[in-house]
C-alpha atoms as one frame of an Amber mdcrd trajectory, in Angstrom:
protein
 175.172  89.225  20.486 174.388  88.905  16.777 170.827  88.605  15.506 170.075
  87.867  11.852 166.680  88.618  10.369 165.028  88.197   6.988 161.773  87.268
   5.288 160.208  86.082   2.041 161.545  82.829   0.635 160.235  80.131  -1.684
 161.570  76.762  -2.767 159.124  76.905  -5.674 160.652  80.106  -7.045 164.191
  78.898  -6.208 164.137  75.085  -6.054 167.918  74.923  -6.276 170.576  76.729
  -4.222 169.544  79.554  -1.890 172.883  81.275  -1.150 171.457  83.715   1.392
 171.444  81.041   4.100 175.177  80.447   3.615 175.741  84.218   3.739 173.922
  84.391   7.074 175.843  81.403   8.459 179.102  83.127   7.568 178.103  85.960
   9.953 177.866  83.430  12.834 174.645  84.828  14.362 173.373  83.821  17.788
 169.731  84.082  16.700 167.774  84.076  13.446 164.357  85.758  13.160 162.116
  85.047  10.157 159.569  87.839   9.795 157.005  86.249   7.504 156.268  84.799
   4.073 158.285  81.722   4.947 156.383  79.964   2.145 154.204  81.283  -0.667
 150.915  79.410  -0.696 149.838  81.303  -3.829 153.153  81.894  -5.589 153.197
  79.321  -8.357 150.482  78.340 -10.856 148.131  75.573  -9.757 145.091  74.012
 -11.432 143.010  76.172  -9.087 143.767  79.087  -6.766 144.410  77.887  -3.182
 141.169  79.566  -2.048 139.271  77.166  -4.312 140.963  74.015  -3.012 139.213
  71.500  -0.813 140.367  71.371   2.808 142.252  68.156   2.062 143.971  69.448
  -1.077 144.902  72.697   0.659 146.381  70.776   3.609 148.510  68.673   1.244
 149.647  71.769  -0.627 150.667  73.757   2.466 152.346  70.731   4.046 154.470
  70.220   0.923 155.638  73.852   0.969 156.920  73.706   4.565 158.361  70.217
   4.056 160.331  71.451   1.066 161.635  74.506   2.928 162.773  72.420   5.897
 164.509  70.053   3.465 166.301  72.858   1.581 169.948  71.980   2.370 171.310
  75.472   3.030 168.289  76.538   5.088 168.377  73.300   7.090 172.096  73.667
   7.804 171.519  77.167   9.168 168.549  76.445  11.429 170.173  73.291  12.791
 173.053  75.482  13.910 171.319  78.729  14.940 168.250  79.152  17.219 165.446
  80.329  14.955 162.055  81.950  15.520 159.411  82.727  12.908 156.220  84.701
  12.477 153.791  84.515   9.562 152.497  87.015   7.031 149.890  86.930   4.266
 151.510  84.402   1.914 151.988  81.779   4.642 148.685  82.655   6.322 146.517
  82.187   3.232 147.366  84.261   0.159 148.265  87.744  -0.952 145.785  90.402
   0.239 143.623  87.860   2.097 143.112  90.706   4.575 141.310  92.749   1.916
 138.583  90.149   1.515 138.365  89.595   5.309 139.186  85.916   4.776 139.911
  85.342   8.474 136.179  85.692   9.255 134.680  83.818   6.307 133.190  80.434
   7.152 134.054  79.100   3.720 137.771  79.441   4.577 137.564  78.016   8.107
 139.208  74.725   7.152 141.965  76.479   5.227 142.756  78.785   8.159 142.865
  75.816  10.517 145.282  74.015   8.205 147.576  77.001   7.730 147.682  77.527
  11.509 148.472  73.881  12.201 151.236  73.620   9.619 152.828  76.932  10.594
 152.730  75.959  14.281 154.370  72.634  13.398 157.016  74.523  11.403 157.787
  76.691  14.450 158.100  73.624  16.677 160.524  72.067  14.194 162.631  75.235
  14.206 162.711  75.245  18.011 163.838  71.608  17.943 166.595  72.476  15.402
 164.984  70.022  12.957 165.503  67.044  15.245 164.182  63.785  13.760 160.403
  63.649  14.097 160.067  67.353  14.924 157.995  67.949  11.787 155.251  65.511
  10.749 156.120  62.959   8.095 152.750  63.140   6.351 150.141  65.829   5.773
 147.383  63.817   7.453 149.281  63.362  10.708 146.918  63.812  13.654 148.940
  66.761  14.966 147.982  68.716  11.835 144.251  68.062  12.093 143.232  69.392
  15.501 139.837  71.077  14.874 140.669  73.586  17.606 144.167  74.491  16.382
 145.102  77.786  18.047 146.419  80.822  16.233 150.190  81.360  16.586 149.465
  84.424  18.722 151.997  86.572  20.544 155.186  84.867  21.710 158.134  86.179
  23.697 161.774  85.187  23.945 164.390  86.553  26.332 167.597  86.741  24.297
 169.702  87.675  27.311 171.961  90.708  27.814 168.902  92.917  28.270 167.417
  92.159  24.846 163.808  90.987  24.457 162.252  89.508  21.301 158.510  89.991
  20.804 157.027  87.770  18.091 153.757  89.242  16.874 150.880  87.569  15.055
 149.849  90.145  12.499 147.339  87.981  10.629 144.995  86.233  13.053 143.267
  89.463  14.180 143.901  91.679  11.132 140.475  92.945  10.184 139.385  96.390
   9.021 141.380  98.887  11.177 142.817  96.274  13.566 146.301  94.798  13.108
 147.232  92.924  16.304 144.058  93.174  18.346 143.453  94.255  21.905 144.554
  91.039  23.625 147.879  90.902  21.828 148.556  94.571  22.470 147.831  94.080
  26.173 150.195  91.078  26.294 152.994  93.091  24.720 152.403  96.056  27.011
 152.446  93.847  30.107 155.630  92.050  29.068 157.483  95.286  28.314 156.328
  96.891  31.569 157.575  93.890  33.553 161.123  94.110  32.170 163.873  96.526
  33.287 163.593 100.051  31.903 166.811  99.781  29.890 165.689  96.646  28.011
 166.014  96.729  24.225 162.774  95.458  22.682 162.861  93.860  19.228 159.353
  93.604  17.782 159.088  91.135  14.884 156.462  92.230  12.362 155.423  91.044
   8.935 154.551  94.611   7.939 156.713  97.718   7.826 155.776 100.564  10.158
 155.358 103.573   7.888 154.020 104.276   4.427 154.579 101.701   1.722 152.518
 100.749  -1.318 151.293  97.623   0.475 149.970  97.047   3.972 151.767  98.875
   6.782 151.185  99.808  10.419 150.155 103.320   9.442 146.969 101.883   7.887
 145.746 100.573  11.251 144.703 101.918  14.643 147.578  99.920  16.161 149.998
 102.473  14.683 149.248 105.096  17.321 149.470 102.396  20.003 152.952 101.456
  18.752 154.116 105.072  18.753 152.843 105.553  22.307 154.601 102.372  23.411
 157.855 103.552  21.826 157.689 106.728  23.892 157.971 104.504  26.981 160.397
 101.814  25.800 163.381 101.312  23.491 161.781  99.584  20.510 163.169  98.451
  17.184 160.773  96.775  14.764 162.228  93.974  12.633 160.019  93.857   9.557
 159.716  92.160   6.189 157.247  91.884   3.293 158.523  94.459   0.764 161.297
  92.472  -1.021 163.825  95.157  -0.229 166.062  96.421   2.591 165.238  99.630
   4.430 166.071 101.374   7.700 163.553 103.944   8.934 164.095 106.149  12.003
 160.865 107.651  13.368 161.322 110.735  15.511 158.621 110.788  18.192 159.713
 114.114  19.687 161.114 114.775  23.120 164.231 112.734  22.374 162.210 109.554
  21.779 162.821 107.337  18.733 161.261 104.299  17.114 163.310 102.350  14.567
 162.109 100.045  11.792 164.747  97.750  10.288 163.443  95.937   7.215 165.164
  93.000   5.531 162.987  91.296   2.964 163.633  88.960   0.072 165.796  86.064
   1.187 165.029  83.785  -1.767 162.361  85.353  -3.963 162.118  87.802  -6.867
 161.098  91.449  -6.733 157.572  90.540  -7.839 157.596  87.063  -6.279 158.189
  85.072  -9.482 159.447  87.730 -11.933 162.051  90.506 -12.176 165.373  90.477
 -10.346 166.427  87.903  -7.770 166.644  88.914  -4.097 169.194  87.770  -1.530
 168.517  90.118   1.377 169.019  89.874   5.120 169.785  92.074   8.108 172.140
  91.724  11.046 172.006  93.333  14.495 175.246  93.419  16.452 174.419  94.323
  20.061 176.750  94.969  22.977 176.435  96.922  26.219 177.040 100.256  24.499
 175.343 100.171  21.109 173.337  98.426  18.403 174.799  98.183  14.922 172.253
  97.537  12.166 173.676  96.173   8.905 171.588  95.319   5.853 172.982  92.942
   3.240 172.143  92.160  -0.374 173.969  89.357  -2.182 176.375  89.157   0.746
 177.434  92.824   0.546 176.380  95.789   2.670 173.502  97.765   1.223 171.570
 100.966   2.016 174.575 103.090   2.888 176.354 100.859   5.370 175.798 100.172
   9.067 173.605 102.312  11.326 174.814 102.715  14.911 172.443 103.427  17.811
 173.516 104.385  21.309 171.937 101.878  23.642 171.670 104.328  26.534 170.238
 107.390  24.759 168.476 105.433  21.961 169.807 107.968  19.456 171.722 107.367
  16.244 175.476 107.775  16.433 177.535 109.550  13.772
């Protein structure tokens, strides 16, 4: 089984070719996981910042971003061929550092949050349908995008087969103060992991990296200790994004227990979103009955010191 993962792409920053999708296709993955910042609501200059837009203007703006991504030829070719799942992060939730101003709870942004939820949910349905005709609305004011009670994406689960489970987290709908996922989502994840065989490999898709980084990370939240405790009971690898770089982080929990964080970020973006060097980053997991091989790629070539091999039985790194 081969699982590709990446994050952070923009058709506004790169309106032309996005070679990373061809590079991923060449690896012939069985699954693609997008770990956030699928669009950048706030990336390019606008007459006003998205937070100052009317509900209608914001809805048009967000709709156009997802429409353009789904129409990007190389991206479309990949997701038509490969089953794809996505989660969201700050730039496709509202805007950079929306968490810092507690935007999720502000009444003034209620219409914007509803619109971002609806359009992201529609994007996920289109991915599930492999971009079948009609799977994404034709117009921004389609009724399916204007449900006043549009639910948050929430926690989702996918059984990938061969003893591998994919947990798709919602790291934005409950992120407030010291809370990252929230109690309900944590309980859902715990229950799902407990119900699966003990030797299951759990892949946890997260918009944020686990340990210290200059931006937001799990270590800033109370959920961090919850994740460490969960990893002492189960074989967990976090698939993360956000940082516009590739990184593999082993976290030794003691007693022979390990948590791994594999980060692949910057599929079609620049180091600082619109400036500095171009990014073409993605990761690949190659899983069989004996081991997991984690490979991180930049511009189609291996990066970060080559593949990391993990024994599936002991959950320890191999030489």
